[in-house]
Amino acid sequence: MRIAITGASGLVGTALRRSLEVDGHSVVRLVRHTSASPPGLVEAHWDPARGEVETGPLRGVDAVVHLAGAPIGPARWTPEYKQLIQDSRVLGTRTLCAALADMDKPPSRLLSASAIGYYGATGDTAVDEDAPHGEGFLAEVTTAWEAAATPAEESGISVAYLRSGVVLSVEGGLLGKILPLFRMGLGGRLGDGHQYMSWMSIADEVAAIRFLLERPEITGPVNLCAPEPVTNAEFTAALGRALHRPAVLPVPEFAMRWAMGEFADEAALIDQRVLPRRLLEAEYPFRHADLDTALADIL
């Protein structure tokens, strides 16, 4: 297959690109710089802010995986940064999908990134793809983010929305950031630790994306998370066991709110118990269905 990827230098994009290329697929990276492409790489220029997409290199592409977006955090969400989070997703998706829809022969498949932030805080209630969107900034962003792909759907492209949970990898993301502290025995739960965390190993994140690339009949939202969400306290304990280190130094909620503001409540402390019903119904073979197995392989 010939696959175009936005966000190809990010955590998931890098792993996906490597996986595809190892298996002999060709990858076109959509990039913002305008310099000449390095030898051996095929690139297409795009500038979401200006509504520009170079579609020439996209001719003959079978599918597009759209992963680009400004990092959610950890960072204090100033009004300016919140605007960046939203614009990088909504404007980027709208620009890309409008360009794909205008092609004489658009790709037949689009996998567009989204997030389980769509559901807001779920508490102890387990939710799947049929649940309505929740409340809060991230719920609003993800709703607009997915709606921005409407031009691609209307042009006949098969579109699925990748509602990802917390992706576990030593190379970045939440696990990559906290791993040094846990290795020093300085890790601990966040707040009371009761909040649910819906996670997925980087291996399953990539494999599930590739699974969906080959199944264009699966459209709409798909939760990319393992079938066994855990509480933050359970995650902390499992990580401590995997590293053979104590994990007993909790981070108080007030300290997180003081340091991170809205990000603490919307992302770090939010309670989300999300299930991958559609992947399970499609019989996706999870590599890491439980956290202990995932951490044993990742670490």
CSV table of C-alpha atoms in Angstrom, one decimal:
chain,number,residue,atom,x,y,z
A,1,MET,CA,0.0,0.0,0.0
A,2,ARG,CA,1.0,3.6,-0.4
A,3,ILE,CA,0.0,5.6,2.8
A,4,ALA,CA,0.2,9.3,3.5
A,5,ILE,CA,0.7,10.4,7.1
A,6,THR,CA,0.4,13.7,8.9
A,7,GLY,CA,2.2,14.0,12.2
A,8,ALA,CA,4.7,11.4,10.9
A,9,SER,CA,7.4,12.6,13.3
A,10,GLY,CA,5.3,12.3,16.4
A,11,LEU,CA,5.2,9.3,18.8
A,12,VAL,CA,2.5,7.3,17.0
A,13,GLY,CA,3.4,8.6,13.5
A,14,THR,CA,7.0,7.5,13.9
A,15,ALA,CA,6.1,4.1,15.1
A,16,LEU,CA,3.5,3.7,12.4
A,17,ARG,CA,5.8,4.8,9.6
A,18,ARG,CA,8.5,2.4,10.7
A,19,SER,CA,6.0,-0.5,10.9
A,20,LEU,CA,4.7,0.2,7.4
A,21,GLU,CA,8.1,0.6,5.8
A,22,VAL,CA,9.5,-2.6,7.4
A,23,ASP,CA,6.6,-4.5,5.7
A,24,GLY,CA,7.3,-3.0,2.3
A,25,HIS,CA,4.6,-0.3,2.2
A,26,SER,CA,5.6,3.2,1.0
A,27,VAL,CA,4.9,6.3,3.1
A,28,VAL,CA,4.3,9.9,2.0
A,29,ARG,CA,4.9,12.3,4.9
A,30,LEU,CA,3.0,15.6,4.9
A,31,VAL,CA,5.4,18.2,6.3
A,32,ARG,CA,5.3,21.9,7.0
A,33,HIS,CA,8.9,22.7,5.9
A,34,THR,CA,9.6,23.6,2.3
A,35,SER,CA,13.2,22.4,2.0
A,36,ALA,CA,14.1,19.5,-0.3
A,37,SER,CA,13.1,16.1,0.9
A,38,PRO,CA,15.9,13.9,2.3
A,39,PRO,CA,17.1,11.1,0.1
A,40,GLY,CA,14.7,8.1,0.1
A,41,LEU,CA,11.8,10.0,1.6
A,42,VAL,CA,8.7,11.2,-0.2
A,43,GLU,CA,7.1,14.3,1.2
A,44,ALA,CA,4.2,16.6,0.5
A,45,HIS,CA,4.1,20.2,1.8
A,46,TRP,CA,1.1,21.4,3.7
A,47,ASP,CA,0.3,24.5,5.7
A,48,PRO,CA,-3.0,24.1,7.7
A,49,ALA,CA,-3.0,27.8,8.8
A,50,ARG,CA,-2.9,28.9,5.1
A,51,GLY,CA,-5.2,26.2,3.9
A,52,GLU,CA,-2.4,24.8,1.6
A,53,VAL,CA,-1.9,21.1,0.7
A,54,GLU,CA,0.4,19.9,-2.0
A,55,THR,CA,-1.7,17.1,-3.5
A,56,GLY,CA,0.7,16.1,-6.3
A,57,PRO,CA,2.7,13.6,-4.2
A,58,LEU,CA,-0.7,12.3,-2.9
A,59,ARG,CA,-1.7,10.9,-6.3
A,60,GLY,CA,-2.0,7.2,-6.1
A,61,VAL,CA,-2.1,7.1,-2.3
A,62,ASP,CA,-4.4,4.4,-1.0
A,63,ALA,CA,-5.0,5.9,2.4
A,64,VAL,CA,-4.2,8.8,4.6
A,65,VAL,CA,-3.6,8.6,8.4
A,66,HIS,CA,-4.1,12.1,9.9
A,67,LEU,CA,-2.3,12.3,13.3
A,68,ALA,CA,-1.1,15.9,13.4
A,69,GLY,CA,-2.0,18.2,16.3
A,70,ALA,CA,-0.3,20.3,19.0
A,71,PRO,CA,0.6,18.3,22.2
A,72,ILE,CA,-2.1,18.3,24.9
A,73,GLY,CA,0.5,18.6,27.7
A,74,PRO,CA,1.6,18.4,30.3
A,75,ALA,CA,1.5,22.2,30.2
A,76,ARG,CA,-0.5,25.0,31.7
A,77,TRP,CA,-3.4,25.7,29.4
A,78,THR,CA,-3.3,29.4,28.8
A,79,PRO,CA,-6.0,30.8,26.5
A,80,GLU,CA,-3.4,31.0,23.7
A,81,TYR,CA,-2.3,27.4,24.1
A,82,LYS,CA,-5.9,26.2,24.2
A,83,GLN,CA,-6.5,28.0,20.9
A,84,LEU,CA,-3.4,26.3,19.5
A,85,ILE,CA,-4.7,22.9,20.6
A,86,GLN,CA,-8.0,23.5,18.9
A,87,ASP,CA,-6.7,25.2,15.7
A,88,SER,CA,-4.0,22.6,15.1
A,89,ARG,CA,-6.7,19.9,15.1
A,90,VAL,CA,-9.8,21.5,13.6
A,91,LEU,CA,-8.2,23.8,11.0
A,92,GLY,CA,-5.6,21.1,10.1
A,93,THR,CA,-8.3,18.5,9.6
A,94,ARG,CA,-10.6,20.8,7.6
A,95,THR,CA,-7.7,21.9,5.4
A,96,LEU,CA,-6.6,18.3,4.7
A,97,CYS,CA,-10.1,16.9,4.1
A,98,ALA,CA,-11.0,19.8,1.7
A,99,ALA,CA,-7.9,19.1,-0.3
A,100,LEU,CA,-8.5,15.4,-0.5
A,101,ALA,CA,-12.1,15.9,-1.5
A,102,ASP,CA,-11.0,18.2,-4.4
A,103,MET,CA,-8.6,15.6,-5.8
A,104,ASP,CA,-9.7,13.9,-9.1
A,105,LYS,CA,-9.0,10.5,-7.5
A,106,PRO,CA,-8.9,10.9,-3.7
A,107,PRO,CA,-7.6,8.2,-1.5
A,108,SER,CA,-10.3,5.7,-0.6
A,109,ARG,CA,-9.5,5.6,3.1
A,110,LEU,CA,-8.9,8.2,5.8
A,111,LEU,CA,-8.1,7.5,9.4
A,112,SER,CA,-8.4,10.8,11.3
A,113,ALA,CA,-7.0,11.1,14.8
A,114,SER,CA,-9.4,12.0,17.7
A,115,ALA,CA,-9.3,11.2,21.4
A,116,ILE,CA,-11.3,9.6,24.2
A,117,GLY,CA,-11.5,13.2,25.6
A,118,TYR,CA,-14.7,13.2,23.5
A,119,TYR,CA,-16.5,11.5,26.3
A,120,GLY,CA,-15.5,13.9,29.1
A,121,ALA,CA,-15.4,12.5,32.6
A,122,THR,CA,-17.2,9.1,32.8
A,123,GLY,CA,-16.5,8.2,36.4
A,124,ASP,CA,-17.0,4.5,37.2
A,125,THR,CA,-19.3,4.1,34.2
A,126,ALA,CA,-17.8,2.2,31.3
A,127,VAL,CA,-18.6,3.8,27.9
A,128,ASP,CA,-18.1,2.8,24.3
A,129,GLU,CA,-18.5,4.4,20.9
A,130,ASP,CA,-22.3,4.8,21.3
A,131,ALA,CA,-21.9,7.2,24.3
A,132,PRO,CA,-22.6,10.9,23.6
A,133,HIS,CA,-19.9,13.5,23.9
A,134,GLY,CA,-19.2,14.8,27.4
A,135,GLU,CA,-18.5,18.2,28.8
A,136,GLY,CA,-15.3,20.2,29.0
A,137,PHE,CA,-12.7,21.7,26.7
A,138,LEU,CA,-11.4,18.5,25.2
A,139,ALA,CA,-14.9,17.2,24.6
A,140,GLU,CA,-15.6,20.3,22.6
A,141,VAL,CA,-12.3,20.1,20.7
A,142,THR,CA,-12.8,16.5,19.7
A,143,THR,CA,-16.4,17.1,18.6
A,144,ALA,CA,-15.2,19.9,16.3
A,145,TRP,CA,-12.2,17.9,15.3
A,146,GLU,CA,-14.2,15.0,14.0
A,147,ALA,CA,-16.8,17.3,12.4
A,148,ALA,CA,-14.0,18.9,10.4
A,149,ALA,CA,-13.6,15.7,8.4
A,150,THR,CA,-17.1,16.1,6.9
A,151,PRO,CA,-15.7,17.1,3.4
A,152,ALA,CA,-13.9,13.8,3.1
A,153,GLU,CA,-17.0,11.8,4.1
A,154,GLU,CA,-19.1,13.7,1.6
A,155,SER,CA,-16.7,13.1,-1.2
A,156,GLY,CA,-17.1,9.3,-0.7
A,157,ILE,CA,-13.9,8.6,1.3
A,158,SER,CA,-14.3,5.9,3.9
A,159,VAL,CA,-13.5,7.8,7.2
A,160,ALA,CA,-12.8,6.4,10.7
A,161,TYR,CA,-12.0,8.4,13.8
A,162,LEU,CA,-9.2,7.1,16.0
A,163,ARG,CA,-10.4,8.0,19.5
A,164,SER,CA,-7.1,7.2,21.3
A,165,GLY,CA,-6.5,6.8,25.0
A,166,VAL,CA,-3.2,7.1,26.8
A,167,VAL,CA,-0.6,5.5,24.5
A,168,LEU,CA,2.2,3.8,26.5
A,169,SER,CA,5.7,3.9,25.1
A,170,VAL,CA,9.1,4.5,26.6
A,171,GLU,CA,9.8,6.9,23.7
A,172,GLY,CA,7.3,9.6,24.8
A,173,GLY,CA,3.9,10.3,26.0
A,174,LEU,CA,2.8,9.9,29.6
A,175,LEU,CA,5.0,6.8,30.3
A,176,GLY,CA,8.1,8.3,28.7
A,177,LYS,CA,7.8,11.4,30.8
A,178,ILE,CA,7.2,9.7,34.2
A,179,LEU,CA,9.6,6.7,33.7
A,180,PRO,CA,12.7,8.5,35.0
A,181,LEU,CA,11.0,9.4,38.3
A,182,PHE,CA,9.7,5.8,38.8
A,183,ARG,CA,13.1,4.3,38.1
A,184,MET,CA,14.5,6.5,40.9
A,185,GLY,CA,11.7,5.3,43.2
A,186,LEU,CA,10.0,8.7,43.2
A,187,GLY,CA,6.8,7.8,41.4
A,188,GLY,CA,3.4,7.7,42.9
A,189,ARG,CA,-0.3,8.0,42.2
A,190,LEU,CA,-2.0,11.3,41.1
A,191,GLY,CA,-4.5,12.7,43.5
A,192,ASP,CA,-6.5,9.9,45.2
A,193,GLY,CA,-5.7,7.5,42.4
A,194,HIS,CA,-9.3,6.4,42.0
A,195,GLN,CA,-9.7,8.0,38.5
A,196,TYR,CA,-9.8,5.5,35.6
A,197,MET,CA,-7.2,5.6,32.9
A,198,SER,CA,-7.9,4.1,29.4
A,199,TRP,CA,-4.6,3.1,27.9
A,200,MET,CA,-3.1,1.3,24.9
A,201,SER,CA,0.4,0.0,24.2
A,202,ILE,CA,2.2,1.7,21.3
A,203,ALA,CA,2.4,-1.8,19.7
A,204,ASP,CA,-1.4,-2.1,19.8
A,205,GLU,CA,-1.9,1.5,18.7
A,206,VAL,CA,0.1,0.9,15.5
A,207,ALA,CA,-1.4,-2.5,14.9
A,208,ALA,CA,-5.0,-1.3,15.4
A,209,ILE,CA,-4.4,1.5,12.9
A,210,ARG,CA,-3.0,-0.9,10.4
A,211,PHE,CA,-6.0,-3.2,11.1
A,212,LEU,CA,-8.4,-0.4,10.3
A,213,LEU,CA,-6.5,0.6,7.2
A,214,GLU,CA,-7.4,-2.8,5.8
A,215,ARG,CA,-11.0,-2.6,6.8
A,216,PRO,CA,-12.7,0.3,5.0
A,217,GLU,CA,-16.1,-1.0,6.0
A,218,ILE,CA,-15.4,0.2,9.6
A,219,THR,CA,-16.3,3.9,9.6
A,220,GLY,CA,-17.1,6.4,12.3
A,221,PRO,CA,-15.6,6.5,15.8
A,222,VAL,CA,-13.3,3.6,17.0
A,223,ASN,CA,-11.9,3.7,20.5
A,224,LEU,CA,-8.2,2.8,20.5
A,225,CYS,CA,-7.7,1.6,24.0
A,226,ALA,CA,-7.2,-1.7,25.8
A,227,PRO,CA,-10.2,-3.7,27.0
A,228,GLU,CA,-9.1,-3.4,30.6
A,229,PRO,CA,-9.0,0.2,31.8
A,230,VAL,CA,-7.2,0.7,35.2
A,231,THR,CA,-7.3,3.2,38.0
A,232,ASN,CA,-4.4,5.6,38.4
A,233,ALA,CA,-3.5,3.8,41.6
A,234,GLU,CA,-3.5,0.4,39.8
A,235,PHE,CA,-1.4,1.8,37.0
A,236,THR,CA,1.1,3.2,39.5
A,237,ALA,CA,1.3,-0.1,41.4
A,238,ALA,CA,1.8,-2.0,38.1
A,239,LEU,CA,4.6,0.3,36.9
A,240,GLY,CA,6.3,0.0,40.3
A,241,ARG,CA,6.1,-3.8,40.1
A,242,ALA,CA,7.5,-3.8,36.5
A,243,LEU,CA,10.4,-1.7,37.5
A,244,HIS,CA,10.9,-3.3,41.0
A,245,ARG,CA,10.8,0.1,42.5
A,246,PRO,CA,8.6,1.6,45.3
A,247,ALA,CA,5.8,3.9,44.0
A,248,VAL,CA,4.5,5.5,47.2
A,249,LEU,CA,4.9,9.2,46.8
A,250,PRO,CA,1.4,10.6,45.8
A,251,VAL,CA,1.1,13.9,44.0
A,252,PRO,CA,-1.7,15.8,45.8
A,253,GLU,CA,-4.6,17.2,43.6
A,254,PHE,CA,-4.1,20.7,44.9
A,255,ALA,CA,-0.4,20.7,43.9
A,256,MET,CA,-1.3,19.5,40.3
A,257,ARG,CA,-4.0,22.2,40.0
A,258,TRP,CA,-1.6,24.8,41.2
A,259,ALA,CA,1.1,23.7,38.8
A,260,MET,CA,-1.0,22.8,35.7
A,261,GLY,CA,-4.3,24.6,36.1
A,262,GLU,CA,-7.0,23.4,33.8
A,263,PHE,CA,-4.8,20.7,32.3
A,264,ALA,CA,-4.9,18.9,35.7
A,265,ASP,CA,-8.7,18.5,35.7
A,266,GLU,CA,-9.2,18.0,32.0
A,267,ALA,CA,-6.4,15.5,31.4
A,268,ALA,CA,-4.2,14.4,34.3
A,269,LEU,CA,-7.0,13.8,36.9
A,270,ILE,CA,-9.9,13.1,34.7
A,271,ASP,CA,-11.8,9.9,35.3
A,272,GLN,CA,-12.4,8.0,31.9
A,273,ARG,CA,-13.4,4.4,31.7
A,274,VAL,CA,-13.6,3.7,28.0
A,275,LEU,CA,-14.0,0.4,26.2
A,276,PRO,CA,-13.0,-0.6,22.6
A,277,ARG,CA,-16.3,-2.2,21.7
A,278,ARG,CA,-15.9,-1.8,17.9
A,279,LEU,CA,-12.4,-3.3,17.9
A,280,LEU,CA,-13.6,-6.2,19.9
A,281,GLU,CA,-16.6,-6.8,17.6
A,282,ALA,CA,-14.2,-6.7,14.6
A,283,GLU,CA,-12.1,-9.4,16.4
A,284,TYR,CA,-9.0,-7.2,16.5
A,285,PRO,CA,-6.3,-9.4,18.2
A,286,PHE,CA,-5.0,-7.4,21.1
A,287,ARG,CA,-1.3,-7.9,21.8
A,288,HIS,CA,-1.6,-6.4,25.3
A,289,ALA,CA,-5.0,-6.7,26.7
A,290,ASP,CA,-3.9,-6.2,30.3
A,291,LEU,CA,-1.5,-3.7,31.8
A,292,ASP,CA,1.0,-6.1,33.4
A,293,THR,CA,1.6,-7.8,30.0
A,294,ALA,CA,2.0,-4.5,28.3
A,295,LEU,CA,4.5,-3.1,30.7
A,296,ALA,CA,6.5,-6.3,30.7
A,297,ASP,CA,6.9,-6.0,26.9
A,298,ILE,CA,7.4,-2.2,26.8
A,299,LEU,CA,10.0,-2.0,29.6
